[in-house]
Tab-separated table of C-alpha atoms in Angstrom:
chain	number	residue	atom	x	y	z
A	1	UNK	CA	81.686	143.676	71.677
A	2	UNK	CA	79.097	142.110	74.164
A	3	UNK	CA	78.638	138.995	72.760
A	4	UNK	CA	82.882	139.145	72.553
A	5	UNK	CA	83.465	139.606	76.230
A	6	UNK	CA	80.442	136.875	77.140
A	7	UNK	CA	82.505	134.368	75.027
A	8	UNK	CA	85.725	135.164	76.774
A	9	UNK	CA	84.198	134.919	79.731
A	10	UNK	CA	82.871	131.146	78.816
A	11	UNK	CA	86.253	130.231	77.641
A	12	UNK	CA	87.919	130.652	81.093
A	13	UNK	CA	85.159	129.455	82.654
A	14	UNK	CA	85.132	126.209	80.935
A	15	UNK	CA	89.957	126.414	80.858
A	16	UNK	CA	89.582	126.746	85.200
A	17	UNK	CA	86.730	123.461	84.853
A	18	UNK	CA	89.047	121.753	82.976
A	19	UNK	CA	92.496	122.369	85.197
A	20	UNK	CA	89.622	121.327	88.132
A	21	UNK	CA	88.691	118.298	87.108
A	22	UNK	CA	92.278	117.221	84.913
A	23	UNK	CA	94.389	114.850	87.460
A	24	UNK	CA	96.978	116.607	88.697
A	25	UNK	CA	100.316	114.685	90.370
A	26	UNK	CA	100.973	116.596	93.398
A	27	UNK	CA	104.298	116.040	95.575
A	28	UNK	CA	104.231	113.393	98.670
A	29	UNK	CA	103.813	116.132	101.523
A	30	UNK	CA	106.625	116.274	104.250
A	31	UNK	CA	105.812	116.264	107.907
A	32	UNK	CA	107.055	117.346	111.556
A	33	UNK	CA	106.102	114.561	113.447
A	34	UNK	CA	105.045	110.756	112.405
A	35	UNK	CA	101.796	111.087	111.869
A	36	UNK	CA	101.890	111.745	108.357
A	37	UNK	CA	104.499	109.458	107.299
A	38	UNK	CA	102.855	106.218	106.221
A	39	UNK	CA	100.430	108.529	104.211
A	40	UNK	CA	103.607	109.937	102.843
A	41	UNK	CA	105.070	106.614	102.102
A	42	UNK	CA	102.639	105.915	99.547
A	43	UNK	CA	102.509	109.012	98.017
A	44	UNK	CA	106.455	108.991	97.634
A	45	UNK	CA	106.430	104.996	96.477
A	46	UNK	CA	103.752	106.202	94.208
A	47	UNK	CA	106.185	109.000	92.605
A	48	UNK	CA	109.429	106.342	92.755
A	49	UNK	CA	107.488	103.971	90.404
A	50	UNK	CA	106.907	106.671	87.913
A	51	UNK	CA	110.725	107.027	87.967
A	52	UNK	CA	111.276	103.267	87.406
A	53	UNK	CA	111.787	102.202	91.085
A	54	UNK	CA	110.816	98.577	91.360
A	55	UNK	CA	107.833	96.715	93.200
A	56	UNK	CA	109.797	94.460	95.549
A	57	UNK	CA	112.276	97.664	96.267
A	58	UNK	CA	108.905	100.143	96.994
A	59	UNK	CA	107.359	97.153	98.902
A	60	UNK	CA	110.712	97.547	101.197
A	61	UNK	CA	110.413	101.107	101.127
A	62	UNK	CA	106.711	100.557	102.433
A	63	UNK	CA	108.406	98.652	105.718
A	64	UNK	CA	110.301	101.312	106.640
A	65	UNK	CA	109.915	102.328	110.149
A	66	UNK	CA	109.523	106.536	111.292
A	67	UNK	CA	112.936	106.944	112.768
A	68	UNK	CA	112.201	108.734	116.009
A	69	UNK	CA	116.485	108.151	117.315
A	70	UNK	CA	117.368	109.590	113.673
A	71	UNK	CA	115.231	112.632	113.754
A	72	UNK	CA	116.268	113.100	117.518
A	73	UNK	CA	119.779	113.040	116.563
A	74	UNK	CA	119.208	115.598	113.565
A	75	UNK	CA	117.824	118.198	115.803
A	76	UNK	CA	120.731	117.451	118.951
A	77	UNK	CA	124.047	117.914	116.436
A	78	UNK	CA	125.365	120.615	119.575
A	79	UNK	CA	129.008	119.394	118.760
A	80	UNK	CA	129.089	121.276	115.556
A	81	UNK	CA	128.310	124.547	117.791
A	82	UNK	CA	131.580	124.056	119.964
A	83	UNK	CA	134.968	125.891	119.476
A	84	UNK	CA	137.461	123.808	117.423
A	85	UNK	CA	139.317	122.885	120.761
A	86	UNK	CA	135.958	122.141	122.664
A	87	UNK	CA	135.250	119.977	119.550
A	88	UNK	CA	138.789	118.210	119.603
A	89	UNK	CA	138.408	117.668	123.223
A	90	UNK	CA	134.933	115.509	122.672
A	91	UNK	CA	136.011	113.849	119.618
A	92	UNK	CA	138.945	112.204	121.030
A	93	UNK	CA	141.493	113.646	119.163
A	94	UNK	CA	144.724	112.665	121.155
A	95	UNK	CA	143.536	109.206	120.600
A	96	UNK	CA	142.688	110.029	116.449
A	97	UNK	CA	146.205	111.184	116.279
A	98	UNK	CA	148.018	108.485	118.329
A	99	UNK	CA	146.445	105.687	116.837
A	100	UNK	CA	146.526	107.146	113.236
A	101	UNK	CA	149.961	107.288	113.437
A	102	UNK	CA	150.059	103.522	113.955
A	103	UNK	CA	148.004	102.739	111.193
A	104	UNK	CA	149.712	104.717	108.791
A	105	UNK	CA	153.202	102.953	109.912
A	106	UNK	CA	151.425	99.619	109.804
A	107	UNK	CA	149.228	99.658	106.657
A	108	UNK	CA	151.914	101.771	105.091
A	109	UNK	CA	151.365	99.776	101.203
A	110	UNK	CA	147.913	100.528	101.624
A	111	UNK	CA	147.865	104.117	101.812
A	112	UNK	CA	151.090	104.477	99.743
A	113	UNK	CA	148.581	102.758	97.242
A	114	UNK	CA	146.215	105.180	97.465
A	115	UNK	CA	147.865	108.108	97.424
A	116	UNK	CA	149.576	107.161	94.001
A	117	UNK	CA	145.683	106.039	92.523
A	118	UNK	CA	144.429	109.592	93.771
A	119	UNK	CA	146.965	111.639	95.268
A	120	UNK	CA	145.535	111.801	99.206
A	121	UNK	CA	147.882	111.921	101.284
A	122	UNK	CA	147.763	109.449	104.358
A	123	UNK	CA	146.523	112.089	107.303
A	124	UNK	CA	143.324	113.482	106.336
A	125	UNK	CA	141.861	109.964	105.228
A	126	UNK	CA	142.926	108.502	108.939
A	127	UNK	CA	141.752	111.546	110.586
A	128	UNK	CA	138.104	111.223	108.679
A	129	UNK	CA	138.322	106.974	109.611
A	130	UNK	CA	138.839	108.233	113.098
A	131	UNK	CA	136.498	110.721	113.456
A	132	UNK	CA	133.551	109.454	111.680
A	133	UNK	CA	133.691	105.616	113.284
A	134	UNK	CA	136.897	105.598	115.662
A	135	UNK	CA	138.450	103.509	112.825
A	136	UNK	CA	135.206	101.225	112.484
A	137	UNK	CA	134.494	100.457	115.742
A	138	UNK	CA	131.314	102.495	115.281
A	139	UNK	CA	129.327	102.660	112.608
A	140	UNK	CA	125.703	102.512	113.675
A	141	UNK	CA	122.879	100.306	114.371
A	142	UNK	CA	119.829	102.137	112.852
A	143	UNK	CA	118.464	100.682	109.616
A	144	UNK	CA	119.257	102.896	106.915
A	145	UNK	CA	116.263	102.494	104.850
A	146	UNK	CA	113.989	103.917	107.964
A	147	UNK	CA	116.585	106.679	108.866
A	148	UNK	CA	117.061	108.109	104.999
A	149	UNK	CA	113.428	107.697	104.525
A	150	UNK	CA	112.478	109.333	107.679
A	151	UNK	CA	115.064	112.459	106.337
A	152	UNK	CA	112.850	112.567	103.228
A	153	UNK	CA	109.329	112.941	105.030
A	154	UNK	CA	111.052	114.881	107.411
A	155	UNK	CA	110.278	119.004	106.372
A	156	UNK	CA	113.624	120.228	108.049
A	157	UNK	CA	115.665	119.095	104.827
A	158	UNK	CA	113.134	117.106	102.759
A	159	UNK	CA	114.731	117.983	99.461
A	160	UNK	CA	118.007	116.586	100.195
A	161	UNK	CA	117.382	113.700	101.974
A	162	UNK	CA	114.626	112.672	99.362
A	163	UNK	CA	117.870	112.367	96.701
A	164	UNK	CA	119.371	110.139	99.495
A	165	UNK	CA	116.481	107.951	99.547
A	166	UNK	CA	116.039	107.275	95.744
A	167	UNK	CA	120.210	106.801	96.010
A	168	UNK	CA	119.129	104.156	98.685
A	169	UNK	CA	116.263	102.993	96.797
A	170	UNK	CA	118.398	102.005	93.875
A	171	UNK	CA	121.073	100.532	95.798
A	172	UNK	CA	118.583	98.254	97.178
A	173	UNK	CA	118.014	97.489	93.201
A	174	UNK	CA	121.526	96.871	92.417
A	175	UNK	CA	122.077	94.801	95.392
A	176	UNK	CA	124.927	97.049	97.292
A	177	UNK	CA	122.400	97.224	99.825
A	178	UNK	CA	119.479	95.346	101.303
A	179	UNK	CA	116.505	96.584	103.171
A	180	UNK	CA	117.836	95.468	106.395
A	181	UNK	CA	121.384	97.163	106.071
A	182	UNK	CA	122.181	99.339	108.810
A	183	UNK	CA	124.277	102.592	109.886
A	184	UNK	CA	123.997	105.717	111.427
A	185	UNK	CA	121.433	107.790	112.402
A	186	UNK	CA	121.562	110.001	108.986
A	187	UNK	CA	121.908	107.003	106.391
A	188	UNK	CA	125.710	106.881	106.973
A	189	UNK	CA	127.358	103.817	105.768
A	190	UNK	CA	130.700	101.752	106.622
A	191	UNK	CA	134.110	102.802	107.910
A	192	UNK	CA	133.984	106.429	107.126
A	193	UNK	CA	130.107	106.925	106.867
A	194	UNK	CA	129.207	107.571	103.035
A	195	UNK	CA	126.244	109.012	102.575
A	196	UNK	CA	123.799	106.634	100.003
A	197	UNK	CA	124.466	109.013	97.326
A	198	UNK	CA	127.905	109.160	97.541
A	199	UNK	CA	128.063	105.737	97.301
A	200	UNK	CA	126.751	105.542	93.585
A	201	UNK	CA	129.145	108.302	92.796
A	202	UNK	CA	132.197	107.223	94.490
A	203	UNK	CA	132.198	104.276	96.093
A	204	UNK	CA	134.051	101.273	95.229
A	205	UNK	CA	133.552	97.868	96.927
A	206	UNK	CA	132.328	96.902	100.152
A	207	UNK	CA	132.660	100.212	102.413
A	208	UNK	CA	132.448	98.234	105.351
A	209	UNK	CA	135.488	96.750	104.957
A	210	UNK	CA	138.569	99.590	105.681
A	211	UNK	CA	140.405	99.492	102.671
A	212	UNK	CA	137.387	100.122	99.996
A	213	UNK	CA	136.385	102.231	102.456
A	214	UNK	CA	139.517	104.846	102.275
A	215	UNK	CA	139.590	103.979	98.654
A	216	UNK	CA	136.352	105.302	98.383
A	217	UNK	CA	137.017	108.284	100.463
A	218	UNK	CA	140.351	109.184	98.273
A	219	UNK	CA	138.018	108.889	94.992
A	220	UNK	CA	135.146	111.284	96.715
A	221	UNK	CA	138.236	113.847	97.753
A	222	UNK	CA	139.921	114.350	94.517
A	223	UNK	CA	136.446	113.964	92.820
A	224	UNK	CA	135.669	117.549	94.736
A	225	UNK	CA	138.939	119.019	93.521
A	226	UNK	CA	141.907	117.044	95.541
A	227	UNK	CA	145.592	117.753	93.882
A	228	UNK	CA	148.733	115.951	94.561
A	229	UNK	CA	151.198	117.742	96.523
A	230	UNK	CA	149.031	120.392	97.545
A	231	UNK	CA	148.182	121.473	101.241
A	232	UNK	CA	144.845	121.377	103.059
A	233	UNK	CA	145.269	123.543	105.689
A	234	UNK	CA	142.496	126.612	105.850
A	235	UNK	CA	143.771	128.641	102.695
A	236	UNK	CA	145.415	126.141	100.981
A	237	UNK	CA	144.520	124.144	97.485
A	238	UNK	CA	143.480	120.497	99.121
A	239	UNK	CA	141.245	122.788	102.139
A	240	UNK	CA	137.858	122.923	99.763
A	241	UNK	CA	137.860	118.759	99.259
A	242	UNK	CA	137.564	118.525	102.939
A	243	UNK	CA	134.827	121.207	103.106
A	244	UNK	CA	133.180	119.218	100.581
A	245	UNK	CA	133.202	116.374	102.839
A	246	UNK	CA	131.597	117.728	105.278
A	247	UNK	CA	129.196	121.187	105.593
A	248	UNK	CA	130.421	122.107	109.567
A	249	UNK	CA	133.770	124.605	109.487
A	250	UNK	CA	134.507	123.219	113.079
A	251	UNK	CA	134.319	119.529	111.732
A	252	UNK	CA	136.553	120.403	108.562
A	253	UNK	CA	139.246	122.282	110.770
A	254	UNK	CA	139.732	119.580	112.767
A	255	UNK	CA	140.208	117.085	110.399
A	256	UNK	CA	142.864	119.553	108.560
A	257	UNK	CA	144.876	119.606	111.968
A	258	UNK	CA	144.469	116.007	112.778
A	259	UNK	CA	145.609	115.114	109.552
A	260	UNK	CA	148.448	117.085	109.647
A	261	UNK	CA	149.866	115.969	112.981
A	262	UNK	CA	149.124	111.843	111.509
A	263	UNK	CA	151.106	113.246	108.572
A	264	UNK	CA	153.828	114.616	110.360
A	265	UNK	CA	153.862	118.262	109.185
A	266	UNK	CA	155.160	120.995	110.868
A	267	UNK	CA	154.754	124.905	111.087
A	268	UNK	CA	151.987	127.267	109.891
A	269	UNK	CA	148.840	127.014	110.627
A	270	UNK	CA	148.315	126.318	114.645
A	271	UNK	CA	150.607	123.817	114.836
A	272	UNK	CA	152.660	124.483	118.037
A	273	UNK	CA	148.960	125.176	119.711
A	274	UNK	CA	147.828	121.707	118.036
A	275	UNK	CA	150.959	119.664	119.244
A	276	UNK	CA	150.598	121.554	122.597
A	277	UNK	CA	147.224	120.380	123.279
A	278	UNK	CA	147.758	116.795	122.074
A	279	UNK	CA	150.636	115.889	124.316
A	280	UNK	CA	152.746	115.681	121.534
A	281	UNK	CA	155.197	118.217	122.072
């Protein structure tokens, strides 16, 4: 029985030797601040190649810059803290509405288009082009590689952002982007700010350009559950494909009501408030 529990002993001995000295992959470590991030650069580009990312694309991905704007504007998002008419109030959403209108009198083929491809109606696409780039007259100037990268390293929300960056990284691959594109502060991209992964899944065509853009956005919405005919006010059918757009309840209220008042609607939900506030009464 001695000699047993001496050569049981041995055995783990010599198993815990072996998982010592056996290499071992371990995970690029996120950070807090920048310090760690070229360290973490080549530990990530180290884990892309093993999933097929190319040289030139991880020698790109070695360029990339620590985003001190983008991580600056990922701990400042206060607007998503306001009420819904605090919120309305900053966004501009007289403006959204007014203009919106226009468009969808003006580029009336194009969005009749649309909504016969994928069943989106006209207001909540114009009230997402407005809000997200005031109908492209903002869509960033931070380079998207450093931002999404940045998001990766960064600890706050490493796991998703590090699926943005291999979306970016194989972008780069296929050409839709280049190292030197540029967006907004979270990886954002064109007229109504698609995040890199969102772009392999849904995007079709140039998304700087307005109408692949809203193409695009009509394709991610009934991708997440979008029916023809149905509402998207709070409680209603269409409601969850705007949620899926975006995570903030203030963000995907406004939208709702904006899109409504572009769209025409009356009744239910806050309207009279909504028209009220807007000068549209």
């Amino acid at each position: 029985m001695t000699q047993r529990r001496e050569l049981a002993k041995i055995m783990l001995a010599a198993l815990a030797l072996l998982a010592f000295v056996s290499p071992k992959a371990e995970a690029a470590q996120c950070g807090s601040t920048a310090a760690g991030f070229e360290t973490w650069k080549r530990e990530f580009a180290e884990e892309a190649r093993a999933k097929g990312i190319g040289g030139s694309t991880l020698a790109a991905l070695m360029q990339a810059n620590y985003a001190t704007a983008t991580i600056a504007a990922d701990r400042g998002q206060r607007s998503f803290g306001l009420s819904l008419d605090q919120f309305l109030a900053k966004r501009g959403a007289s403006t959204i509405v007014a203009r919106g209108r226009s468009l969808k009198q003006s580029q009336a083929g194009l969005f009749a288009s649309i909504e016969q491809r994928y069943g989106v109606s006209a207001g909540p696409l114009i009230a997402i082009w407005g809000m997200e780039t005031g109908f492209g007259r903002e869509r960033g100037n931070q380079n998207t590689l450093s931002a999404v990268a940045t998001l990766a390293y960064d600890c706050r929300r490493s796991e998703y952002f590090t699926d943005q960056l291999y979306a970016t990284l194989r972008l780069i691959e296929r050409g839709v982007l280049s190292p030197g594109t540029r967006g907004s502060m979270h990886g954002e991209i064109g007229q109504t700010q698609f995040l890199p992964k969102n772009i392999l899944a849904y995007g079709t065509g140039n998304l700087d350009v307005a109408a692949n853009a809203l193409t695009s956005t009509a394709n991610f919405l009934k991708a997440h559950g979008w029916s023809a005919g149905a509402g998207y006010q709070p409680g209603e059918a269409n409601f969850a494909a705007i949620q899926a757009w975006n995570a903030a309840q203030v963000y995907q209220r406004a939208i709702a009501l904006m899109g409504r008042q572009i769209d025409g609607g009356e009744g239910a939900f806050r309207d009279a408030l909504m028209r009220r506030w807007l000068g549209l009464a």
